[in-house]
Amino acid sequence: MAQLANRQILLHARPNGVPKPSDFRLEHASVPQPAEGQILLRTIYLSLDPYMRGRMNDGPSYATPVGLGEVMTGGTVSRVEASRHPAFKTGDLVAGMSGWQDYALSDGRDLTPLDGIPQPSLALSLFGMPGFTAYHGLLNIGQPQPGEMVVVAAATGAVGSVVGQIAKLKGARAIGIAGGADKCHYAVSVLGFDACIDHRAPDFAEQLAAVTPNGIDVYFENVGGAVFDAVLPRLTLGARVPVCGMIAHYNDTQLPPGPNRVPLLMRHILTQRLHVEGFIIFDHFTTGFADFLRDMGQWVKQGKVMMREEFIDGLEHAPKGLIDLLAGKNFGKVVVRVGTP
Ligand code: NDP
């Protein structure tokens, strides 16, 4: 039998600003062999997520950066190819963190079986990290009440689309913000948002004001930048702001030019008694993930929550996929098809 190769995408250089294809490199390594207590996994699906941009930087963060010459980190759905672990058998499908490569070893501690998940790739979105992010941030921090106004940007993406759908389930009004007419049309006609505004429109702030005449009670922050500027003056007394992501700034190399706007922000927080709370979802898996899976399972069965997926074929296209994701070229959850199930 021909020797199998393990294709790996490594971090080749640390990006300065927007990542380039040359910041990555593809190498062929040998397929590792499982020791006693280990499992050999073959990647079927690789998730691409905005946090990966942060892992390409050196310096202090909530997670260890990927080292130069190391395999890019990433959530995966894999097939068990060989097992020397009593809890896993060949052919099982599991969710884990194999990274950007065909094969990886695991001791099983980071693996989750895909029981009850209707389609394996959904373990990377609706039933995985992005879905849980939306659920935790909206329900535990945003706490939307019936009739309240919830606003979320990146509204057709993996997190934002779930935020809007759960907000509607809870009886709130949901306004999406997205890039372009197609995404906005989809947010309203398929995801069920009450309205969606294109953040690239020259009169974006005026349009947002028109659809939130009584202000915004919950702003689920995914992007920062000009979107936040338009939202801030519309936050109501006691509004909640789960701070989930700042994708408009992930490629920044320095603070934006202009006057110091911290006093304006702090004044709003003070006078409007805003509840602004950042969260990193990896802190919450041990406490809230089981409840999330139970609720999401019911909502999906009832047809109340769905996920649009955008598939990219071939591990070698993952770098372009991440670069495009950061530029807003994706439409739905980006999943790389690495191998056949
Ligand atoms: P998405 O699938 O939503 O993809 C990213 C989207 O961001 C793009 O499609 C684009 O949508 C939008 N975007 C990019 N640049 C800008 C910009 N300058 N201004 C406005 N919108 C922009 O990604 P995810 O759903 O996976 O992630 C959404 C956010 O949640 C990210 O900030 C991510 O880092 C964060 N996150 C945080 C977690 C946590 O633990 N705190 C966990 C998971 C995600 P459009 O074209 O519609 O503008």
Short mmCIF file of C-alpha atoms and ligand atoms in Angstrom, two decimals:
data_model
loop_
_atom_site.label_atom_id
_atom_site.label_comp_id
_atom_site.label_asym_id
_atom_site.label_seq_id
_atom_site.Cartn_x
_atom_site.Cartn_y
_atom_site.Cartn_z
CA MET A 1 0.00 0.00 0.00
CA ALA A 2 1.30 3.46 -0.89
CA GLN A 3 2.53 5.48 2.09
CA LEU A 4 -0.16 7.98 3.04
CA ALA A 5 0.93 11.59 3.47
CA ASN A 6 -0.43 13.99 6.02
CA ARG A 7 -0.98 17.35 4.30
CA GLN A 8 -0.54 20.14 6.80
CA ILE A 9 -0.99 23.89 6.48
CA LEU A 10 1.49 25.68 8.67
CA LEU A 11 1.87 29.28 9.76
CA HIS A 12 4.79 30.43 7.63
CA ALA A 13 4.97 34.14 8.53
CA ARG A 14 3.13 36.41 10.94
CA PRO A 15 0.85 38.74 8.94
CA ASN A 16 1.28 42.47 9.12
CA GLY A 17 -2.32 43.62 8.63
CA VAL A 18 -4.37 41.62 6.15
CA PRO A 19 -3.05 38.02 5.89
CA LYS A 20 -1.60 36.91 2.53
CA PRO A 21 -1.44 33.41 1.00
CA SER A 22 2.35 33.50 1.54
CA ASP A 23 1.78 33.67 5.32
CA PHE A 24 0.85 29.98 5.07
CA ARG A 25 2.70 26.97 3.66
CA LEU A 26 1.59 23.48 2.75
CA GLU A 27 3.80 20.56 3.78
CA HIS A 28 3.55 16.80 3.57
CA ALA A 29 4.38 14.91 6.76
CA SER A 30 4.05 11.22 7.49
CA VAL A 31 0.84 9.98 9.05
CA PRO A 32 1.35 9.59 12.82
CA GLN A 33 0.77 6.23 14.48
CA PRO A 34 -1.41 6.02 17.60
CA ALA A 35 0.23 4.86 20.82
CA GLU A 36 -1.71 3.03 23.55
CA GLY A 37 -4.62 5.27 24.66
CA GLN A 38 -4.56 7.32 21.44
CA ILE A 39 -6.79 7.66 18.41
CA LEU A 40 -5.77 8.44 14.83
CA LEU A 41 -8.21 10.93 13.30
CA ARG A 42 -8.73 11.75 9.62
CA THR A 43 -10.18 15.20 9.03
CA ILE A 44 -13.46 15.38 7.14
CA TYR A 45 -14.44 19.01 7.78
CA LEU A 46 -12.35 21.95 8.98
CA SER A 47 -14.02 25.04 10.41
CA LEU A 48 -12.72 28.48 9.44
CA ASP A 49 -13.35 31.12 12.09
CA PRO A 50 -12.36 34.76 12.66
CA TYR A 51 -10.45 33.93 15.88
CA MET A 52 -7.80 32.22 13.72
CA ARG A 53 -6.55 35.66 12.68
CA GLY A 54 -5.70 36.40 16.32
CA ARG A 55 -3.79 33.12 16.68
CA MET A 56 -1.51 34.22 13.82
CA ASN A 57 -0.23 37.15 15.91
CA ASP A 58 2.44 36.94 18.53
CA GLY A 59 1.88 38.69 21.83
CA PRO A 60 -0.48 38.49 24.78
CA SER A 61 -3.98 37.17 24.14
CA TYR A 62 -6.52 34.90 25.77
CA ALA A 63 -5.04 31.93 23.89
CA THR A 64 -1.54 30.78 22.95
CA PRO A 65 -0.61 31.88 19.42
CA VAL A 66 0.23 29.38 16.70
CA GLY A 67 4.04 29.18 16.48
CA LEU A 68 5.85 29.80 13.22
CA GLY A 69 6.12 26.47 11.39
CA GLU A 70 3.28 24.97 13.44
CA VAL A 71 0.03 23.58 12.09
CA MET A 72 -2.74 26.18 12.04
CA THR A 73 -5.25 25.59 14.79
CA GLY A 74 -8.88 24.79 13.96
CA GLY A 75 -12.02 22.94 14.92
CA THR A 76 -12.69 19.77 12.94
CA VAL A 77 -15.03 16.91 12.32
CA SER A 78 -13.00 13.73 11.89
CA ARG A 79 -13.38 10.03 11.30
CA VAL A 80 -11.60 7.63 13.62
CA GLU A 81 -9.14 5.79 11.37
CA ALA A 82 -7.53 3.68 14.07
CA SER A 83 -8.13 3.50 17.80
CA ARG A 84 -6.11 2.26 20.75
CA HIS A 85 -8.58 3.91 23.11
CA PRO A 86 -11.46 1.91 24.64
CA ALA A 87 -14.07 4.67 24.12
CA PHE A 88 -13.58 5.12 20.35
CA LYS A 89 -13.79 2.69 17.46
CA THR A 90 -12.81 2.89 13.82
CA GLY A 91 -15.43 4.70 11.77
CA ASP A 92 -16.75 6.90 14.60
CA LEU A 93 -17.28 10.55 13.69
CA VAL A 94 -16.12 13.05 16.31
CA ALA A 95 -15.71 16.80 16.71
CA GLY A 96 -12.31 17.96 17.91
CA MET A 97 -9.44 20.34 17.30
CA SER A 98 -7.20 18.53 14.78
CA GLY A 99 -6.23 21.77 13.02
CA TRP A 100 -5.44 22.38 9.36
CA GLN A 101 -4.24 18.88 8.44
CA ASP A 102 -5.44 15.52 7.15
CA TYR A 103 -4.47 13.42 10.16
CA ALA A 104 -3.99 14.04 13.87
CA LEU A 105 -3.63 12.07 17.07
CA SER A 106 -5.83 12.57 20.12
CA ASP A 107 -6.03 11.08 23.59
CA GLY A 108 -9.82 11.49 23.39
CA ARG A 109 -10.15 14.23 26.00
CA ASP A 110 -10.87 16.95 23.41
CA LEU A 111 -13.30 14.86 21.36
CA THR A 112 -17.10 15.04 21.30
CA PRO A 113 -19.26 12.37 19.66
CA LEU A 114 -21.72 13.68 17.09
CA ASP A 115 -24.78 12.02 18.65
CA GLY A 116 -28.06 13.61 17.61
CA ILE A 117 -26.50 16.08 15.16
CA PRO A 118 -28.45 15.86 11.89
CA GLN A 119 -25.47 16.57 9.62
CA PRO A 120 -21.82 16.19 10.73
CA SER A 121 -20.61 19.58 9.49
CA LEU A 122 -23.18 21.30 11.73
CA ALA A 123 -21.04 20.27 14.71
CA LEU A 124 -18.83 23.19 13.63
CA SER A 125 -21.61 25.77 13.60
CA LEU A 126 -25.18 25.32 14.81
CA PHE A 127 -24.22 22.58 17.30
CA GLY A 128 -20.71 23.82 18.02
CA MET A 129 -18.67 26.84 19.01
CA PRO A 130 -20.44 29.57 16.95
CA GLY A 131 -23.95 28.41 17.90
CA PHE A 132 -22.98 28.21 21.57
CA THR A 133 -21.42 31.67 21.32
CA ALA A 134 -24.68 33.14 20.06
CA TYR A 135 -26.74 31.25 22.67
CA HIS A 136 -24.56 32.18 25.65
CA GLY A 137 -23.93 35.78 24.67
CA LEU A 138 -27.52 36.58 23.80
CA LEU A 139 -29.35 34.71 26.55
CA ASN A 140 -26.98 35.08 29.51
CA ILE A 141 -25.65 38.58 28.82
CA GLY A 142 -28.11 40.17 26.36
CA GLN A 143 -31.18 38.74 28.16
CA PRO A 144 -33.68 39.93 25.53
CA GLN A 145 -37.23 40.42 26.78
CA PRO A 146 -40.36 40.06 24.61
CA GLY A 147 -40.83 43.17 22.49
CA GLU A 148 -37.28 44.46 23.02
CA MET A 149 -35.08 45.53 20.13
CA VAL A 150 -32.05 43.32 19.44
CA VAL A 151 -29.44 44.36 16.86
CA VAL A 152 -26.62 42.16 15.56
CA ALA A 153 -24.06 42.69 12.78
CA ALA A 154 -22.47 39.99 10.60
CA ALA A 155 -26.12 38.92 10.67
CA THR A 156 -25.87 36.14 8.08
CA GLY A 157 -22.69 34.68 9.59
CA ALA A 158 -22.27 31.70 11.85
CA VAL A 159 -22.83 33.61 15.11
CA GLY A 160 -25.02 36.52 13.99
CA SER A 161 -27.57 34.36 12.17
CA VAL A 162 -28.17 32.32 15.33
CA VAL A 163 -28.39 35.46 17.49
CA GLY A 164 -31.21 36.79 15.28
CA GLN A 165 -33.10 33.52 15.20
CA ILE A 166 -32.93 33.03 18.98
CA ALA A 167 -33.95 36.66 19.56
CA LYS A 168 -37.10 36.03 17.51
CA LEU A 169 -37.77 32.79 19.42
CA LYS A 170 -37.70 34.81 22.64
CA GLY A 171 -40.28 37.26 21.32
CA ALA A 172 -37.86 40.14 20.70
CA ARG A 173 -37.55 42.17 17.53
CA ALA A 174 -34.37 41.42 15.57
CA ILE A 175 -32.55 43.83 13.28
CA GLY A 176 -29.62 42.49 11.29
CA ILE A 177 -26.71 44.43 9.85
CA ALA A 178 -24.92 42.80 6.93
CA GLY A 179 -22.73 43.57 3.95
CA GLY A 180 -24.80 43.92 0.77
CA ALA A 181 -28.32 43.51 -0.56
CA ASP A 182 -28.18 39.72 -1.02
CA LYS A 183 -27.18 39.08 2.56
CA CYS A 184 -29.82 41.52 3.84
CA HIS A 185 -32.52 39.93 1.74
CA TYR A 186 -31.56 36.52 3.08
CA ALA A 187 -31.54 37.76 6.69
CA VAL A 188 -35.16 38.88 6.41
CA SER A 189 -36.68 36.34 4.03
CA VAL A 190 -34.97 33.17 5.30
CA LEU A 191 -33.66 33.87 8.80
CA GLY A 192 -36.73 35.85 9.86
CA PHE A 193 -35.09 39.13 10.96
CA ASP A 194 -37.57 42.01 11.11
CA ALA A 195 -35.24 44.17 9.00
CA CYS A 196 -31.63 44.21 7.84
CA ILE A 197 -29.44 47.19 6.99
CA ASP A 198 -26.40 47.18 4.70
CA HIS A 199 -23.48 48.63 6.68
CA ARG A 200 -21.87 49.75 3.42
CA ALA A 201 -24.78 52.08 2.54
CA PRO A 202 -23.75 55.76 2.71
CA ASP A 203 -26.80 56.51 4.88
CA PHE A 204 -26.34 53.42 7.07
CA ALA A 205 -26.69 55.34 10.37
CA GLU A 206 -29.92 57.02 9.22
CA GLN A 207 -31.37 53.70 8.06
CA LEU A 208 -30.51 52.11 11.39
CA ALA A 209 -32.21 54.97 13.23
CA ALA A 210 -35.33 54.56 11.07
CA VAL A 211 -35.75 50.87 11.96
CA THR A 212 -34.99 51.39 15.68
CA PRO A 213 -37.23 54.39 16.47
CA ASN A 214 -37.31 53.58 20.20
CA GLY A 215 -33.64 52.70 20.42
CA ILE A 216 -31.71 49.45 20.83
CA ASP A 217 -32.12 47.35 23.98
CA VAL A 218 -29.58 44.63 23.14
CA TYR A 219 -26.64 45.12 20.81
CA PHE A 220 -24.73 41.89 20.19
CA GLU A 221 -21.30 43.23 19.22
CA ASN A 222 -19.55 41.20 16.51
CA VAL A 223 -17.73 43.83 14.48
CA GLY A 224 -16.90 47.22 16.07
CA GLY A 225 -15.87 49.97 13.64
CA ALA A 226 -18.46 52.15 11.92
CA VAL A 227 -21.29 49.84 12.95
CA PHE A 228 -20.63 50.44 16.64
CA ASP A 229 -20.39 54.19 16.02
CA ALA A 230 -23.94 54.14 14.61
CA VAL A 231 -25.29 51.89 17.37
CA LEU A 232 -23.85 53.68 20.42
CA PRO A 233 -26.13 56.74 20.43
CA ARG A 234 -29.18 54.51 19.98
CA LEU A 235 -28.65 52.33 23.06
CA THR A 236 -31.53 52.63 25.52
CA LEU A 237 -31.32 53.11 29.27
CA GLY A 238 -29.93 49.90 30.74
CA ALA A 239 -29.18 48.37 27.34
CA ARG A 240 -27.07 45.20 27.29
CA VAL A 241 -24.05 44.85 25.02
CA PRO A 242 -22.54 41.35 24.88
CA VAL A 243 -19.11 42.04 23.37
CA CYS A 244 -18.40 38.97 21.28
CA GLY A 245 -16.09 40.09 18.47
CA MET A 246 -14.43 43.05 16.77
CA ILE A 247 -13.82 41.68 13.30
CA ALA A 248 -13.55 45.14 11.73
CA HIS A 249 -10.30 45.55 13.70
CA TYR A 250 -8.62 42.13 13.52
CA ASN A 251 -6.24 43.24 10.77
CA ASP A 252 -5.46 46.62 12.37
CA THR A 253 -1.79 47.28 13.08
CA GLN A 254 -2.40 50.48 15.06
CA LEU A 255 -5.21 52.47 16.64
CA PRO A 256 -7.45 54.24 14.12
CA PRO A 257 -6.69 57.93 13.54
CA GLY A 258 -8.85 60.67 14.98
CA PRO A 259 -9.71 62.15 18.35
CA ASN A 260 -9.72 60.08 21.52
CA ARG A 261 -13.26 58.68 21.69
CA VAL A 262 -12.96 56.88 25.01
CA PRO A 263 -14.64 59.76 26.94
CA LEU A 264 -17.65 59.63 24.60
CA LEU A 265 -17.97 55.88 25.07
CA MET A 266 -17.58 56.08 28.85
CA ARG A 267 -20.12 58.88 29.06
CA HIS A 268 -22.69 56.72 27.27
CA ILE A 269 -21.90 53.78 29.54
CA LEU A 270 -22.37 56.01 32.58
CA THR A 271 -25.42 58.04 31.68
CA GLN A 272 -27.31 55.21 29.96
CA ARG A 273 -26.27 52.69 32.67
CA LEU A 274 -25.14 50.31 29.91
CA HIS A 275 -24.24 46.74 30.74
CA VAL A 276 -21.23 46.02 28.52
CA GLU A 277 -19.73 42.56 29.01
CA GLY A 278 -17.03 40.82 27.01
CA PHE A 279 -16.93 37.04 26.90
CA ILE A 280 -14.77 34.28 25.46
CA ILE A 281 -16.86 31.22 24.79
CA PHE A 282 -14.08 28.78 25.63
CA ASP A 283 -14.63 29.75 29.32
CA HIS A 284 -18.17 28.40 29.29
CA PHE A 285 -18.10 24.93 27.72
CA THR A 286 -17.99 23.01 30.99
CA THR A 287 -20.97 24.86 32.45
CA GLY A 288 -23.38 25.66 29.63
CA PHE A 289 -22.73 23.44 26.61
CA ALA A 290 -25.09 20.60 27.55
CA ASP A 291 -28.05 22.97 28.03
CA PHE A 292 -27.22 24.63 24.73
CA LEU A 293 -27.16 21.30 22.86
CA ARG A 294 -30.51 20.31 24.36
CA ASP A 295 -32.21 23.61 23.43
CA MET A 296 -30.62 23.84 19.99
CA GLY A 297 -31.59 20.23 19.23
CA GLN A 298 -35.23 21.06 19.96
CA TRP A 299 -35.21 24.31 17.98
CA VAL A 300 -33.66 22.68 14.94
CA LYS A 301 -36.14 19.78 15.08
CA GLN A 302 -38.98 22.29 15.26
CA GLY A 303 -37.55 24.12 12.23
CA LYS A 304 -37.03 27.31 14.25
CA VAL A 305 -33.26 27.67 13.79
CA MET A 306 -31.16 26.87 10.74
CA MET A 307 -27.64 27.50 9.40
CA ARG A 308 -26.42 28.38 5.94
CA GLU A 309 -23.07 26.70 5.23
CA GLU A 310 -20.53 27.70 2.60
CA PHE A 311 -18.29 24.77 1.64
CA ILE A 312 -14.77 25.11 0.26
CA ASP A 313 -13.34 21.99 -1.39
CA GLY A 314 -9.78 21.04 -0.52
CA LEU A 315 -7.48 21.72 2.43
CA GLU A 316 -5.14 23.67 0.15
CA HIS A 317 -7.84 26.35 -0.25
CA ALA A 318 -8.17 27.00 3.49
CA PRO A 319 -5.80 30.03 3.51
CA LYS A 320 -7.84 31.83 0.85
CA GLY A 321 -11.00 30.84 2.71
CA LEU A 322 -9.78 32.53 5.90
CA ILE A 323 -8.58 35.63 4.03
CA ASP A 324 -12.00 35.92 2.33
CA LEU A 325 -13.83 35.37 5.63
CA LEU A 326 -12.00 38.29 7.21
CA ALA A 327 -12.95 40.43 4.20
CA GLY A 328 -16.65 39.52 4.55
CA LYS A 329 -16.73 37.51 1.32
CA ASN A 330 -18.30 34.49 3.03
CA PHE A 331 -22.05 33.99 3.10
CA GLY A 332 -22.79 31.69 6.02
CA LYS A 333 -20.60 29.36 8.05
CA VAL A 334 -17.35 28.55 6.21
CA VAL A 335 -16.43 24.87 6.25
CA VAL A 336 -13.55 23.28 4.34
CA ARG A 337 -14.26 19.81 2.98
CA VAL A 338 -10.92 18.12 3.64
CA GLY A 339 -11.75 14.46 3.13
CA THR A 340 -14.65 12.16 2.38
CA PRO A 341 -16.55 10.66 5.34
P1 NDP B 1 -19.00 35.35 10.24
O1 NDP B 1 -19.46 34.08 9.62
O2 NDP B 1 -20.02 36.30 10.68
O3 NDP B 1 -17.98 36.03 9.22
C1 NDP B 1 -17.44 37.26 9.48
C2 NDP B 1 -18.34 38.39 8.94
O4 NDP B 1 -17.97 39.61 9.55
C3 NDP B 1 -18.17 38.66 7.47
O5 NDP B 1 -18.88 37.77 6.65
C4 NDP B 1 -18.70 40.08 7.36
O6 NDP B 1 -20.10 40.02 7.18
C5 NDP B 1 -18.41 40.66 8.74
N1 NDP B 1 -17.41 41.72 8.65
C6 NDP B 1 -16.11 41.59 8.30
N2 NDP B 1 -15.50 42.80 8.33
C7 NDP B 1 -16.44 43.69 8.72
C8 NDP B 1 -16.44 45.10 8.93
N3 NDP B 1 -15.34 45.84 8.75
N4 NDP B 1 -17.58 45.70 9.33
C9 NDP B 1 -18.71 44.99 9.51
N5 NDP B 1 -18.78 43.64 9.31
C10 NDP B 1 -17.65 43.01 8.92
O7 NDP B 1 -18.05 35.00 11.48
P2 NDP B 1 -18.50 34.34 12.86
O8 NDP B 1 -19.96 34.28 12.93
O9 NDP B 1 -17.73 33.10 13.02
O10 NDP B 1 -17.95 35.39 13.94
C11 NDP B 1 -18.63 36.63 14.16
C12 NDP B 1 -17.91 37.39 15.25
O11 NDP B 1 -17.97 36.65 16.47
C13 NDP B 1 -16.42 37.62 14.99
O12 NDP B 1 -16.06 38.88 15.44
C14 NDP B 1 -15.75 36.55 15.84
O13 NDP B 1 -14.44 36.88 16.18
C15 NDP B 1 -16.68 36.54 17.03
N6 NDP B 1 -16.62 35.32 17.84
C16 NDP B 1 -16.33 35.47 19.16
C17 NDP B 1 -16.33 34.40 20.01
C18 NDP B 1 -16.08 34.62 21.46
O14 NDP B 1 -15.82 33.66 22.19
N7 NDP B 1 -16.15 35.83 21.96
C19 NDP B 1 -16.55 33.03 19.50
C20 NDP B 1 -16.90 32.98 18.08
C21 NDP B 1 -16.91 34.11 17.29
P3 NDP B 1 -20.88 41.15 6.35
O15 NDP B 1 -20.45 40.99 4.94
O16 NDP B 1 -22.29 40.82 6.58
O17 NDP B 1 -20.46 42.44 6.95
#
